[in-house]
Short mmCIF file of C-alpha atoms in Angstrom, two decimals:
data_model
loop_
_atom_site.label_atom_id
_atom_site.label_comp_id
_atom_site.label_asym_id
_atom_site.label_seq_id
_atom_site.Cartn_x
_atom_site.Cartn_y
_atom_site.Cartn_z
CA MET A 901 100.85 128.48 74.49
CA PRO A 902 100.17 125.00 75.99
CA LYS A 903 100.43 124.62 79.75
CA THR A 904 102.97 122.29 81.30
CA ALA A 905 102.45 119.73 84.11
CA VAL A 906 105.58 118.55 85.81
CA ILE A 907 105.01 115.03 87.07
CA ILE A 908 107.37 113.73 89.76
CA GLY A 909 107.76 109.95 89.46
CA ALA A 910 107.24 107.50 86.59
CA GLY A 911 105.29 104.87 88.53
CA PRO A 912 101.68 103.86 87.89
CA ALA A 913 100.20 107.16 89.17
CA GLY A 914 102.66 109.41 87.36
CA LEU A 915 102.49 107.65 84.00
CA THR A 916 98.68 107.31 84.20
CA ALA A 917 98.46 111.07 84.76
CA ALA A 918 100.75 111.76 81.85
CA LEU A 919 98.78 109.63 79.39
CA GLU A 920 95.43 110.98 80.67
CA LEU A 921 96.62 114.55 80.23
CA LEU A 922 97.72 113.93 76.65
CA GLU A 923 94.50 112.16 75.69
CA ARG A 924 92.02 114.45 77.50
CA THR A 925 93.55 117.94 77.78
CA ASP A 926 95.93 120.39 76.05
CA ILE A 927 98.37 120.21 79.01
CA ILE A 928 101.81 118.80 78.18
CA PRO A 929 103.27 116.39 80.78
CA VAL A 930 106.93 116.36 81.64
CA VAL A 931 107.76 113.34 83.81
CA PHE A 932 110.92 113.20 85.94
CA GLU A 933 111.97 109.89 87.43
CA ALA A 934 115.00 109.56 89.74
CA ASP A 935 115.63 105.90 88.92
CA ASP A 936 116.90 104.48 85.65
CA CYS A 937 113.63 102.67 84.83
CA VAL A 938 109.89 103.34 84.91
CA GLY A 939 107.24 101.61 87.02
CA GLY A 940 108.21 102.55 90.56
CA ILE A 941 107.70 99.44 92.74
CA SER A 942 105.64 98.11 89.83
CA ARG A 943 108.80 97.66 87.77
CA THR A 944 110.20 94.39 86.48
CA VAL A 945 113.85 93.68 87.22
CA ASN A 946 115.58 91.49 84.59
CA TYR A 947 118.39 89.38 86.05
CA LYS A 948 120.07 87.26 83.31
CA GLY A 949 116.72 86.71 81.58
CA ASN A 950 114.96 85.87 84.87
CA ARG A 951 112.45 88.58 85.83
CA ILE A 952 111.57 89.80 89.35
CA ASP A 953 108.30 91.47 90.21
CA ILE A 954 108.90 93.74 93.23
CA GLY A 955 106.22 92.76 95.71
CA GLY A 956 103.89 90.99 93.26
CA HIS A 957 101.29 92.91 91.28
CA ARG A 958 97.97 91.35 90.38
CA PHE A 959 96.22 93.32 87.66
CA PHE A 960 92.70 93.33 89.07
CA SER A 961 90.27 96.12 89.91
CA ARG A 962 86.59 96.43 90.59
CA SER A 963 86.67 99.54 88.44
CA ASP A 964 85.76 98.93 84.82
CA GLU A 965 87.56 102.15 83.99
CA ILE A 966 90.86 100.73 85.28
CA MET A 967 90.38 97.29 83.74
CA ASP A 968 89.62 98.78 80.37
CA TRP A 969 92.58 101.17 80.70
CA TRP A 970 94.99 98.23 81.21
CA ASN A 971 93.47 96.22 78.39
CA ARG A 972 93.80 99.14 76.02
CA VAL A 973 97.56 99.17 76.63
CA LEU A 974 98.10 95.39 76.73
CA PRO A 975 95.16 93.32 75.47
CA VAL A 976 94.28 89.94 76.96
CA GLU A 977 96.06 87.08 75.15
CA ASP A 978 93.82 85.34 72.68
CA CYS A 979 96.34 82.79 71.33
CA PRO A 980 98.43 81.27 74.16
CA GLY A 981 102.16 81.48 73.57
CA GLY A 982 102.00 83.39 70.29
CA GLN A 983 102.13 87.02 71.41
CA ASP A 984 104.43 89.12 73.61
CA ASN A 985 102.61 92.42 74.25
CA VAL A 986 99.69 90.85 76.07
CA MET A 987 98.13 90.24 79.46
CA LEU A 988 97.78 86.63 80.60
CA VAL A 989 94.79 85.36 82.58
CA ARG A 990 96.25 83.72 85.68
CA SER A 991 94.71 81.59 88.40
CA ARG A 992 95.33 82.84 91.88
CA LEU A 993 96.74 80.51 94.54
CA SER A 994 98.23 81.63 97.82
CA ARG A 995 98.96 79.66 100.97
CA ILE A 996 100.11 80.34 104.49
CA TYR A 997 103.08 78.56 106.02
CA TYR A 998 102.43 78.16 109.75
CA GLY A 999 103.58 75.58 112.26
CA SER A 1000 105.60 73.85 109.49
CA LYS A 1001 102.37 73.21 107.57
CA PHE A 1002 100.61 74.86 104.64
CA TYR A 1003 97.09 76.36 104.76
CA ASN A 1004 95.04 77.77 101.94
CA TYR A 1005 94.67 81.51 101.91
CA PRO A 1006 91.96 82.56 102.62
CA VAL A 1007 91.73 79.86 105.25
CA THR A 1008 88.97 77.36 104.43
CA LEU A 1009 87.12 74.88 106.57
CA SER A 1010 88.65 71.95 104.68
CA TRP A 1011 89.62 68.64 106.21
CA GLN A 1012 93.27 69.58 105.74
CA THR A 1013 92.76 72.83 107.76
CA ILE A 1014 90.98 70.98 110.56
CA SER A 1015 93.64 68.21 110.58
CA ASN A 1016 96.50 70.76 110.64
CA LEU A 1017 95.03 72.86 113.44
CA GLY A 1018 93.48 70.08 115.49
CA LEU A 1019 89.97 69.86 116.86
CA LEU A 1020 90.74 71.72 120.11
CA ARG A 1021 92.15 74.76 118.35
CA MET A 1022 89.25 74.78 115.87
CA ILE A 1023 86.82 74.91 118.83
CA ARG A 1024 88.81 77.79 120.34
CA ILE A 1025 88.74 79.64 117.00
CA GLY A 1026 84.96 79.20 116.76
CA PHE A 1027 84.21 80.45 120.28
CA SER A 1028 86.73 83.31 119.90
CA TYR A 1029 85.00 84.43 116.68
CA LEU A 1030 81.53 84.29 118.24
CA HIS A 1031 82.78 86.36 121.23
CA ALA A 1032 84.19 88.98 118.89
CA ARG A 1033 80.90 89.20 116.98
CA ILE A 1034 78.81 89.47 120.17
CA ARG A 1035 81.14 91.93 121.94
CA PRO A 1036 83.14 93.85 119.31
CA ARG A 1037 86.01 96.01 120.55
CA PRO A 1038 86.33 99.76 119.95
CA GLU A 1039 88.65 99.96 116.94
CA THR A 1040 91.59 102.08 118.06
CA SER A 1041 94.27 99.88 116.48
CA LEU A 1042 94.83 97.39 113.71
CA GLU A 1043 94.73 94.61 116.34
CA ASP A 1044 91.16 95.66 117.28
CA PHE A 1045 90.24 95.73 113.57
CA TYR A 1046 91.46 92.14 113.01
CA ILE A 1047 89.96 90.72 116.21
CA ASN A 1048 86.54 92.16 115.45
CA ARG A 1049 86.49 90.40 112.06
CA PHE A 1050 88.21 87.13 112.85
CA GLY A 1051 88.32 86.65 116.64
CA ARG A 1052 91.49 86.72 118.71
CA GLU A 1053 92.44 83.02 118.17
CA LEU A 1054 92.33 83.24 114.37
CA TYR A 1055 94.06 86.64 114.44
CA GLU A 1056 96.97 85.30 116.52
CA THR A 1057 97.19 82.17 114.40
CA PHE A 1058 97.15 83.60 110.89
CA PHE A 1059 97.41 87.40 110.93
CA ARG A 1060 99.51 88.83 113.75
CA ASP A 1061 103.02 87.55 113.07
CA TYR A 1062 103.03 88.23 109.33
CA THR A 1063 101.59 91.75 109.79
CA GLU A 1064 104.18 92.56 112.43
CA LYS A 1065 106.95 91.34 110.10
CA VAL A 1066 105.72 93.75 107.47
CA TRP A 1067 105.62 96.78 109.73
CA GLY A 1068 108.16 96.01 112.40
CA VAL A 1069 105.86 97.13 115.23
CA PRO A 1070 103.03 95.44 117.18
CA CYS A 1071 99.60 95.55 115.53
CA ARG A 1072 98.30 97.43 118.56
CA HIS A 1073 100.53 100.39 117.55
CA ILE A 1074 99.20 100.55 113.96
CA ALA A 1075 96.19 102.67 113.01
CA PRO A 1076 93.04 100.69 112.06
CA SER A 1077 92.82 102.76 108.84
CA TRP A 1078 95.44 100.41 107.34
CA GLY A 1079 93.00 97.53 107.70
CA ALA A 1080 90.15 99.61 106.39
CA GLN A 1081 92.09 100.25 103.18
CA ARG A 1082 93.83 96.92 102.72
CA VAL A 1083 91.47 94.30 104.16
CA LYS A 1084 88.19 96.12 103.54
CA GLY A 1085 85.34 93.61 103.35
CA LEU A 1086 87.34 90.50 104.17
CA SER A 1087 85.94 88.58 107.20
CA VAL A 1088 85.00 85.06 108.23
CA SER A 1089 81.47 85.56 106.90
CA ALA A 1090 82.77 87.01 103.60
CA THR A 1091 85.15 84.08 103.19
CA LEU A 1092 82.43 81.50 103.80
CA ALA A 1093 80.01 83.27 101.47
CA HIS A 1094 82.67 83.31 98.76
CA ALA A 1095 83.35 79.59 99.26
CA VAL A 1096 79.67 78.76 98.86
CA LYS A 1097 79.38 80.95 95.74
CA THR A 1098 82.45 79.32 94.21
CA LEU A 1099 81.15 75.80 94.83
CA TRP A 1100 77.73 76.76 93.40
CA GLY A 1101 79.32 78.23 90.31
CA SER A 1102 81.56 75.21 89.80
CA ALA A 1103 78.67 72.81 90.20
CA PHE A 1104 76.60 74.49 87.51
CA HIS A 1105 79.50 75.47 85.22
CA ARG A 1106 78.60 79.13 85.30
CA ARG A 1107 82.03 80.63 84.82
CA ARG A 1108 82.13 83.12 81.95
CA ASP A 1109 84.89 85.30 80.48
CA SER A 1110 83.16 88.33 81.98
CA ASP A 1111 83.63 86.83 85.43
CA LEU A 1112 87.26 87.94 85.27
CA ARG A 1113 86.05 91.29 86.62
CA GLN A 1114 84.67 89.55 89.73
CA GLU A 1115 83.11 92.86 90.76
CA ALA A 1116 81.18 91.41 93.71
CA THR A 1117 84.23 89.65 95.16
CA GLU A 1118 86.43 90.99 97.95
CA VAL A 1119 89.89 91.70 96.48
CA SER A 1120 91.59 89.23 98.81
CA LEU A 1121 89.30 86.45 97.58
CA ILE A 1122 89.58 86.81 93.77
CA ASP A 1123 90.56 83.59 92.03
CA ARG A 1124 91.70 85.02 88.67
CA PHE A 1125 93.65 88.11 87.61
CA LEU A 1126 95.49 89.57 84.66
CA TYR A 1127 99.25 89.75 84.45
CA PRO A 1128 101.58 91.13 81.74
CA LYS A 1129 103.52 88.36 80.07
CA TYR A 1130 106.85 89.85 81.13
CA GLY A 1131 105.81 91.29 84.46
CA PRO A 1132 104.29 94.61 85.58
CA GLY A 1133 107.13 96.67 84.23
CA GLN A 1134 106.03 95.70 80.72
CA MET A 1135 102.81 97.63 81.24
CA TRP A 1136 104.56 100.82 82.38
CA GLU A 1137 107.24 100.62 79.75
CA ALA A 1138 104.48 100.48 77.16
CA VAL A 1139 102.72 103.45 78.75
CA ALA A 1140 105.93 105.48 78.82
CA ASP A 1141 106.34 104.77 75.07
CA MET A 1142 102.77 105.95 74.48
CA VAL A 1143 103.43 109.16 76.42
CA ARG A 1144 106.52 109.96 74.35
CA ALA A 1145 104.74 109.06 71.07
CA LYS A 1146 101.89 111.49 71.90
CA GLY A 1147 104.25 114.41 72.64
CA GLY A 1148 104.92 114.07 76.35
CA GLN A 1149 108.35 113.75 77.95
CA VAL A 1150 109.64 111.02 80.28
CA HIS A 1151 113.10 111.69 81.73
CA LEU A 1152 114.92 109.00 83.72
CA GLY A 1153 117.81 109.60 86.09
CA HIS A 1154 116.42 113.03 87.09
CA GLU A 1155 116.26 113.83 90.81
CA ILE A 1156 113.96 116.56 92.15
CA LEU A 1157 115.94 118.84 94.50
CA ALA A 1158 113.38 121.52 95.27
CA LEU A 1159 109.92 122.84 94.50
CA HIS A 1160 109.85 126.62 94.02
CA THR A 1161 106.68 128.18 95.35
CA GLN A 1162 104.86 131.41 96.07
CA PRO A 1163 101.77 131.70 98.23
CA GLY A 1164 99.18 129.22 96.98
CA CYS A 1165 101.15 128.10 93.94
CA VAL A 1166 104.12 125.95 92.85
CA THR A 1167 105.98 127.79 90.09
CA GLY A 1168 108.56 125.17 89.12
CA VAL A 1169 110.90 122.40 90.15
CA GLU A 1170 114.67 122.22 90.47
CA VAL A 1171 115.90 119.06 88.90
CA ARG A 1172 119.36 117.41 88.66
CA ASP A 1173 120.69 114.87 86.20
CA SER A 1174 124.11 113.77 85.03
CA SER A 1175 124.59 117.02 83.10
CA GLY A 1176 123.83 119.36 86.02
CA THR A 1177 120.97 121.22 87.70
CA ARG A 1178 118.21 123.33 86.12
CA THR A 1179 114.85 124.78 87.04
CA VAL A 1180 111.74 123.76 85.01
CA ALA A 1181 108.72 126.06 85.11
CA ALA A 1182 105.36 124.41 85.77
CA ASP A 1183 101.69 125.36 85.49
CA TYR A 1184 100.84 122.22 87.45
CA VAL A 1185 102.87 119.82 89.59
CA LEU A 1186 101.68 116.25 90.23
CA SER A 1187 103.85 114.57 92.89
CA THR A 1188 104.28 110.89 93.74
CA MET A 1189 107.50 111.45 95.71
CA PRO A 1190 107.46 110.69 99.46
CA VAL A 1191 105.66 113.41 101.38
CA LYS A 1192 108.61 113.93 103.74
CA ASP A 1193 110.88 114.62 100.80
CA LEU A 1194 108.30 116.91 99.16
CA VAL A 1195 107.87 119.06 102.25
CA GLY A 1196 111.64 119.12 102.78
CA GLY A 1197 112.10 120.51 99.27
CA LEU A 1198 109.65 123.40 99.41
CA THR A 1199 111.19 126.84 98.92
CA GLY A 1200 109.77 130.33 98.60
CA VAL A 1201 107.19 130.12 101.38
CA GLU A 1202 107.46 129.62 105.13
CA VAL A 1203 106.51 126.05 106.02
CA PRO A 1204 104.95 125.79 109.50
CA ALA A 1205 107.21 124.04 111.99
CA GLN A 1206 104.44 121.55 112.83
CA VAL A 1207 104.13 120.53 109.15
CA ILE A 1208 107.91 120.06 108.89
CA GLN A 1209 107.95 117.97 112.09
CA ILE A 1210 105.07 115.72 111.10
CA ALA A 1211 106.26 115.18 107.53
CA GLY A 1212 109.84 114.59 108.66
CA ASP A 1213 108.76 111.93 111.11
CA LEU A 1214 106.37 110.03 108.76
CA PRO A 1215 107.45 106.35 108.96
CA TYR A 1216 108.18 104.08 106.05
CA ARG A 1217 109.03 100.42 105.79
CA ASP A 1218 111.75 99.31 103.38
CA PHE A 1219 111.98 96.05 101.46
CA PHE A 1220 114.38 93.73 99.78
CA THR A 1221 114.00 90.66 97.61
CA VAL A 1222 116.40 87.71 97.44
CA GLY A 1223 116.13 86.20 94.00
CA LEU A 1224 117.07 82.50 93.81
CA LEU A 1225 117.32 80.29 90.74
CA LEU A 1226 116.72 76.70 91.88
CA LYS A 1227 116.99 73.18 90.54
CA ARG A 1228 114.00 72.23 92.64
CA PHE A 1229 111.62 73.92 95.12
CA GLY A 1230 109.82 71.87 97.73
CA SER A 1231 109.09 68.13 97.71
CA GLU A 1232 106.02 68.55 95.51
CA VAL A 1233 104.96 70.79 92.60
CA ILE A 1234 104.18 74.20 94.10
CA GLU A 1235 101.63 76.15 92.09
CA ASP A 1236 101.32 79.14 94.40
CA ASN A 1237 101.83 82.72 93.31
CA TRP A 1238 102.71 83.60 96.89
CA LEU A 1239 103.50 81.77 100.12
CA TYR A 1240 102.91 83.84 103.27
CA ILE A 1241 105.39 82.89 106.02
CA GLN A 1242 103.55 83.18 109.32
CA GLN A 1243 106.23 81.22 111.17
CA PRO A 1244 107.52 83.71 113.80
CA GLU A 1245 111.10 82.31 113.96
CA ILE A 1246 111.52 82.82 110.20
CA THR A 1247 112.44 86.41 109.28
CA MET A 1248 111.23 86.05 105.71
CA GLY A 1249 107.74 87.48 105.09
CA ARG A 1250 106.70 86.01 101.77
CA ILE A 1251 107.87 83.85 98.85
CA GLN A 1252 106.98 84.57 95.23
CA VAL A 1253 107.21 81.79 92.68
CA PHE A 1254 107.67 83.76 89.48
CA ASN A 1255 107.12 80.75 87.18
CA ASN A 1256 103.52 80.73 88.41
CA TRP A 1257 102.95 84.42 87.66
CA SER A 1258 104.04 83.94 84.02
CA PRO A 1259 106.18 81.23 82.42
CA ALA A 1260 107.99 84.03 80.54
CA MET A 1261 109.36 85.31 83.88
CA VAL A 1262 111.97 82.52 83.95
CA ALA A 1263 114.59 81.94 81.22
CA ASP A 1264 114.81 78.16 81.65
CA PRO A 1265 111.49 76.49 82.39
CA SER A 1266 113.24 73.47 83.91
CA THR A 1267 114.34 75.71 86.81
CA THR A 1268 112.33 77.52 89.48
CA TRP A 1269 112.75 81.23 89.99
CA VAL A 1270 111.66 82.55 93.38
CA GLY A 1271 111.73 85.84 95.27
CA LEU A 1272 112.14 85.78 99.03
CA GLU A 1273 110.70 89.01 100.48
CA TYR A 1274 111.95 90.67 103.59
CA PHE A 1275 110.86 93.84 105.36
CA ALA A 1276 113.28 96.18 107.12
CA ASN A 1277 113.98 99.76 108.07
CA GLU A 1278 116.78 101.44 106.23
CA GLY A 1279 119.73 101.57 108.60
CA ASP A 1280 118.63 98.75 110.92
CA ASP A 1281 120.66 95.57 111.54
CA LEU A 1282 118.87 93.54 108.84
CA TRP A 1283 119.11 96.25 106.19
CA ASN A 1284 122.81 96.92 106.94
CA ARG A 1285 123.88 93.33 106.18
CA SER A 1286 125.76 92.78 102.99
CA ASP A 1287 124.05 91.37 99.93
CA SER A 1288 125.84 88.06 100.31
CA GLU A 1289 124.79 87.80 103.97
CA LEU A 1290 121.15 88.45 103.09
CA ILE A 1291 121.21 85.93 100.29
CA GLY A 1292 122.72 83.43 102.74
CA LEU A 1293 119.94 84.22 105.21
CA GLY A 1294 117.32 83.43 102.56
CA ILE A 1295 118.89 80.12 101.62
CA ASP A 1296 119.29 79.14 105.27
CA GLU A 1297 115.66 79.93 106.08
CA LEU A 1298 114.35 77.99 103.10
CA GLY A 1299 116.47 75.07 104.31
CA ARG A 1300 115.00 75.32 107.83
CA MET A 1301 111.53 75.22 106.28
CA GLY A 1302 112.45 72.10 104.34
CA LEU A 1303 111.90 73.71 100.92
CA VAL A 1304 115.42 73.99 99.54
CA GLN A 1305 118.92 72.62 100.08
CA SER A 1306 121.96 74.82 99.38
CA SER A 1307 122.93 72.47 96.53
CA ASP A 1308 119.62 73.34 94.80
CA VAL A 1309 120.71 76.97 94.32
CA LEU A 1310 121.98 77.76 90.84
CA ASP A 1311 122.22 81.57 91.00
CA SER A 1312 121.14 84.46 93.22
CA THR A 1313 120.73 88.22 93.41
CA LEU A 1314 119.41 90.85 95.79
CA ILE A 1315 117.27 93.95 95.13
CA ARG A 1316 116.63 96.66 97.72
CA MET A 1317 113.71 99.13 97.60
CA ARG A 1318 113.53 102.10 99.89
CA LYS A 1319 110.26 103.63 101.19
CA THR A 1320 108.20 100.80 99.75
CA TYR A 1321 105.45 100.94 102.37
CA PRO A 1322 104.19 104.19 103.93
CA ALA A 1323 103.42 103.25 107.52
CA TYR A 1324 100.37 103.96 109.66
CA PHE A 1325 101.88 104.80 113.03
CA GLY A 1326 104.09 107.47 114.61
CA SER A 1327 103.33 110.97 113.24
CA TYR A 1328 100.85 109.54 110.72
CA GLU A 1329 98.01 110.23 113.14
CA ASN A 1330 98.53 113.94 112.43
CA PHE A 1331 98.93 113.59 108.69
CA ASP A 1332 95.82 115.65 107.95
CA ILE A 1333 97.68 118.73 109.07
CA VAL A 1334 100.30 118.13 106.37
CA ARG A 1335 97.62 117.33 103.77
CA GLU A 1336 95.74 120.57 104.51
CA PHE A 1337 98.90 122.66 104.11
CA LEU A 1338 99.93 121.01 100.83
CA ASP A 1339 96.38 121.21 99.40
CA GLY A 1340 96.73 124.97 99.87
CA PHE A 1341 98.95 125.01 96.77
CA GLU A 1342 96.19 125.15 94.17
CA ASN A 1343 98.19 123.64 91.31
CA LEU A 1344 99.81 120.85 93.33
CA PHE A 1345 98.22 117.38 93.31
CA LEU A 1346 99.52 114.51 95.47
CA LEU A 1347 99.16 111.07 93.83
CA GLY A 1348 99.87 107.43 94.44
CA ARG A 1349 101.22 105.49 97.39
CA ASN A 1350 104.07 107.71 98.56
CA GLY A 1351 102.52 110.92 97.28
CA GLN A 1352 99.55 110.43 99.63
CA HIS A 1353 101.35 108.37 102.25
CA ARG A 1354 98.67 105.73 101.78
CA TYR A 1355 99.10 102.02 101.21
CA ASN A 1356 97.36 102.08 97.81
CA ASN A 1357 97.06 99.18 95.40
CA MET A 1358 98.16 99.88 91.82
CA ASP A 1359 94.59 100.58 90.66
CA HIS A 1360 94.08 102.99 93.55
CA SER A 1361 97.24 104.90 92.58
CA MET A 1362 96.03 105.07 88.98
CA MET A 1363 92.61 106.32 90.04
CA THR A 1364 94.15 109.19 92.06
CA ALA A 1365 95.84 110.28 88.80
CA ILE A 1366 92.62 110.05 86.80
CA ARG A 1367 90.73 112.10 89.40
CA ALA A 1368 93.47 114.71 89.42
CA VAL A 1369 93.23 115.07 85.64
CA ASP A 1370 89.43 115.36 86.00
CA ALA A 1371 89.97 118.32 88.30
CA MET A 1372 92.60 119.93 86.07
CA LYS A 1373 90.43 119.57 83.01
CA SER A 1374 87.48 121.23 84.77
CA GLY A 1375 89.64 123.95 86.29
CA SER A 1376 88.82 122.84 89.83
CA THR A 1377 91.29 123.30 92.68
CA ASP A 1378 89.29 120.96 94.96
CA LYS A 1379 91.41 117.86 95.75
CA THR A 1380 88.62 115.96 97.58
CA SER A 1381 87.97 113.44 94.81
CA VAL A 1382 91.68 112.63 94.64
CA TRP A 1383 91.89 111.92 98.39
CA ASP A 1384 88.61 110.01 98.42
CA VAL A 1385 90.11 107.17 96.33
CA ASN A 1386 90.58 104.07 98.53
CA THR A 1387 88.80 105.45 101.56
CA ASP A 1388 85.86 103.11 100.97
CA GLN A 1389 84.74 100.55 98.44
CA ASP A 1390 82.22 102.66 96.62
CA TYR A 1391 84.64 104.09 94.11
CA HIS A 1392 85.26 100.60 92.73
CA GLU A 1393 81.73 100.47 91.40
CA GLU A 1394 81.84 103.89 89.69
CA ARG A 1395 81.48 103.77 85.94
#
């Protein structure tokens, strides 16, 4: 009789695991998703034909395995405008809004940058960077991590305020491991080297289609990426359809209440939907649910008090997007995918211009469809404001930045997402104790961003699923390869 794998969560990690199991093993996946749609935070929300990407998802990876995986589900468009189930090749443009001026991201030594900052500040940035390179600091916090790579002056100008908006705490209270996983090889020297390489390639017309993989380029510096025509949710809706067609199950609106265990093994999950509660037996369980909820739902074994305390105190950052349909946006044509708002007196963290991700994201191409991104903690003053108050805040802040007048707004909506960002402070410093306990359940694999309490990119989350299926197929109970994803850059080059 075939074995069953219960998969908790229908985001990138959960659905990748389901499809991999069906294609590479005899194990039948049964996916339970609490929400009414697939994709997790990689979903696409459709508001009156205008689509919102929650957080912005570039489809780019240094792993050929992941790039080929995506292209197998949605091939790259070969005839512009004529196909729907395709990935578009998009140019990347992001800028920083600081001091009421715009700067390219990554920051370049252009005349505009020098003019905006002024000669005196440029000199301070240079000497600050040299000081950091000559006398690097011990890296005990994210602040140390940034200063060692950019110098204090550049850190305080372009990194500190935005990062502290995201997390709600000072950078000196955040573990440097966040920077190691998210910033990786980005530095002043890497940025300059990339600029020289780009100029050289442009001068000699060396761009090729294969350059889309950009395998030698730091992720923050890529200049092209793939994007599903109708947003990231299109990818995961297609994968869910493939899972069902191959004999797997994907159940929406199903909440996991408990995991039934015995020493060293999870025996099943208790799940609730609109028709009631039932227990589903499992040979394997692959979980992408928040670790604090997973630990809180364990039954059948005694969970050490220390594990309960650490897991219960793991911090998360929540997120909401104000969607605005506009007659106009800015005084000039804005081609950015993202605008990072470094201005400290503006609460907003980032602006997405969905027209520039894909023209199909907006119903009427004569309008501009933007997403204003805010970071909060569930239950705090910002989060507790009504939807109309938060929409009003977004419109007001765009007005103060000189980008929009209230008369430009044609329509609006608000989307809240809980536990979007697992945070690297508080009890996180003792997370290994929780990991060791949970890894003791031989048939339990923790995957993805919330499953591992790690700020993974989408490709990282997918790779944790692939590595888990590798282990299951071989009969291994060693979870090391799953946890090793996104701890360094080497895995990106694996073939």
